């Protein structure tokens, strides 16, 4: 995951009713979202917007640097 082009992920807000998609962004943008927002991101190895495999910020940060 250390290639030169940005990795895109789908970001979703976590709500009592389930995940609500917010949009597609690169991993840096997703990790820069305010901490008070309860969000998850699609797994970077999956296709953004087409997967239901999501990870939290901590996992996204680990995957980004892997």
Coordinates of N, CA and C in Angstrom, one line a residue:
X1 N 0.8 -1.2 0.0 CA 0.0 0.0 0.0 C 0.9 1.3 0.0
X2 N 2.1 1.1 -0.3 CA 3.0 2.3 -0.3 C 3.3 2.8 -1.7
X3 N 2.3 2.5 -2.7 CA 2.5 3.0 -4.0 C 2.3 4.5 -4.1
X4 N 2.7 5.1 -5.2 CA 2.8 6.6 -5.2 C 1.4 7.2 -5.4
X5 N 0.4 6.6 -6.0 CA -0.9 7.2 -6.2 C -1.7 7.0 -5.0
X6 N -2.5 8.0 -4.6 CA -3.3 7.9 -3.4 C -4.3 6.7 -3.4
X7 N -4.4 6.1 -2.3 CA -5.4 5.0 -2.1 C -6.7 5.6 -1.8
X8 N -7.8 5.2 -2.5 CA -9.1 5.7 -2.3 C -9.9 4.8 -1.4
X9 N -10.7 5.4 -0.5 CA -11.6 4.6 0.4 C -12.9 5.3 0.5
X10 N -13.9 4.5 0.8 CA -15.3 5.1 1.0 C -15.4 5.3 2.5
X11 N -15.8 6.5 2.9 CA -15.9 6.9 4.3 C -17.4 6.9 4.6
X12 N -17.8 6.3 5.7 CA -19.2 6.2 6.2 C -19.2 6.6 7.6
X13 N -20.3 7.4 8.0 CA -20.6 7.7 9.4 C -21.3 6.5 10.0
X14 N -20.9 6.2 11.2 CA -21.5 5.2 12.0 C -22.7 5.7 12.8
X15 N -23.9 5.2 12.5 CA -25.1 5.7 13.2 C -25.9 4.5 13.8
X16 N -26.8 4.7 14.7 CA -27.6 3.6 15.2 C -28.3 2.8 14.1
X17 N -28.6 3.4 13.0 CA -29.3 2.8 11.9 C -28.4 2.0 11.0
X18 N -27.1 2.2 11.2 CA -26.1 1.6 10.3 C -25.2 2.6 9.7
X19 N -24.3 2.2 8.8 CA -23.4 3.1 8.2 C -24.1 4.0 7.1
X20 N -23.7 5.3 7.1 CA -24.3 6.2 6.2 C -23.1 6.7 5.3
X21 N -23.0 6.4 4.0 CA -21.9 6.8 3.2 C -21.8 8.4 3.2
X22 N -20.5 8.8 3.3 CA -20.2 10.2 3.3 C -19.6 10.6 1.9
X23 N -18.7 9.7 1.4 CA -18.1 10.0 0.2 C -16.8 9.2 0.0
X24 N -16.2 9.4 -1.2 CA -14.9 8.7 -1.5 C -13.8 9.7 -1.3
X25 N -12.8 9.3 -0.6 CA -11.6 10.2 -0.4 C -10.4 9.4 -0.3
X26 N -9.2 10.0 -0.3 CA -8.0 9.3 -0.2 C -7.8 9.0 1.3
X27 N -6.8 8.2 1.6 CA -6.6 7.8 3.0 C -6.2 9.0 3.9
X28 N -5.4 9.9 3.4 CA -5.0 11.0 4.1 C -6.2 11.9 4.5
X29 N -7.1 12.1 3.6 CA -8.3 12.9 3.9 C -9.1 12.2 4.9
X30 N -9.3 10.9 4.8 CA -10.1 10.2 5.7 C -9.5 10.2 7.1
X31 N -8.2 10.1 7.2 CA -7.6 10.2 8.5 C -7.6 11.6 9.1
X32 N -7.7 12.6 8.3 CA -7.7 14.0 8.8 C -9.1 14.5 9.3
X33 N -10.1 13.6 9.1 CA -11.4 14.0 9.6 C -11.4 14.2 11.1
X34 N -12.2 15.1 11.6 CA -12.2 15.4 13.1 C -12.4 14.1 13.9
X35 N -11.7 14.0 15.0 CA -11.9 12.8 15.8 C -13.3 12.6 16.4
X36 N -14.0 13.7 16.6 CA -15.3 13.5 17.2 C -16.3 12.9 16.2
X37 N -16.0 12.8 14.9 CA -16.9 12.1 14.0 C -16.7 10.6 14.1
X38 N -17.7 9.8 14.3 CA -17.6 8.4 14.3 C -17.8 7.8 12.9
X39 N -16.6 7.6 12.3 CA -16.6 7.1 10.9 C -15.8 5.8 10.8
X40 N -16.0 5.1 9.7 CA -15.2 4.0 9.3 C -14.9 4.2 7.8
X41 N -13.9 3.5 7.3 CA -13.5 3.6 5.9 C -13.4 2.2 5.3
X42 N -13.7 2.1 4.0 CA -13.6 0.8 3.4 C -12.2 0.4 3.4
X43 N -12.0 -0.9 3.4 CA -10.6 -1.5 3.5 C -9.9 -1.0 2.2
X44 N -8.7 -0.5 2.4 CA -7.9 0.0 1.2 C -7.6 -1.0 0.1
X45 N -7.6 -2.3 0.5 CA -7.4 -3.3 -0.5 C -8.6 -3.7 -1.3
X46 N -9.8 -3.1 -0.9 CA -11.0 -3.4 -1.6 C -11.4 -2.2 -2.5
X47 N -12.3 -2.3 -3.4 CA -12.7 -1.2 -4.3 C -13.7 -0.3 -3.5
X48 N -13.2 1.0 -3.4 CA -14.0 2.0 -2.7 C -15.4 2.1 -3.3
X49 N -16.4 2.1 -2.5 CA -17.8 2.3 -3.0 C -18.4 1.0 -3.4
X50 N -17.7 -0.1 -3.5 CA -18.2 -1.4 -3.9 C -18.0 -2.5 -2.9
X51 N -17.6 -2.2 -1.7 CA -17.3 -3.2 -0.7 C -18.1 -2.9 0.5
X52 N -18.3 -4.0 1.3 CA -18.9 -3.8 2.6 C -17.9 -4.2 3.7
X53 N -16.6 -4.2 3.4 CA -15.5 -4.4 4.3 C -15.0 -3.1 4.8
X54 N -15.3 -2.7 6.1 CA -14.9 -1.4 6.6 C -13.9 -1.6 7.8
X55 N -13.1 -0.6 8.0 CA -12.1 -0.6 9.1 C -12.2 0.7 9.9
X56 N -11.8 0.7 11.1 CA -11.8 2.0 11.9 C -10.5 2.8 11.6
X57 N -10.4 3.9 12.2 CA -9.3 4.8 11.9 C -7.9 4.2 12.3
X58 N -7.9 3.5 13.4 CA -6.7 2.8 13.9 C -6.2 1.8 12.9
X59 N -7.1 1.0 12.4 CA -6.7 0.0 11.4 C -6.3 0.7 10.1
X60 N -7.0 1.7 9.7 CA -6.7 2.4 8.4 C -5.3 3.0 8.5
X61 N -5.0 3.6 9.6 CA -3.6 4.2 9.8 C -2.6 3.1 9.7
X62 N -2.8 1.9 10.3 CA -1.8 0.8 10.2 C -1.7 0.3 8.8
X63 N -2.9 0.2 8.1 CA -2.8 -0.3 6.7 C -2.2 0.7 5.8
X64 N -2.3 2.0 6.0 CA -1.7 3.0 5.2 C -0.2 2.9 5.2
X65 N 0.3 2.6 6.4 CA 1.8 2.6 6.5 C 2.4 1.2 6.3
X66 N 1.6 0.2 6.0 CA 2.1 -1.1 5.8 C 2.7 -1.3 4.4

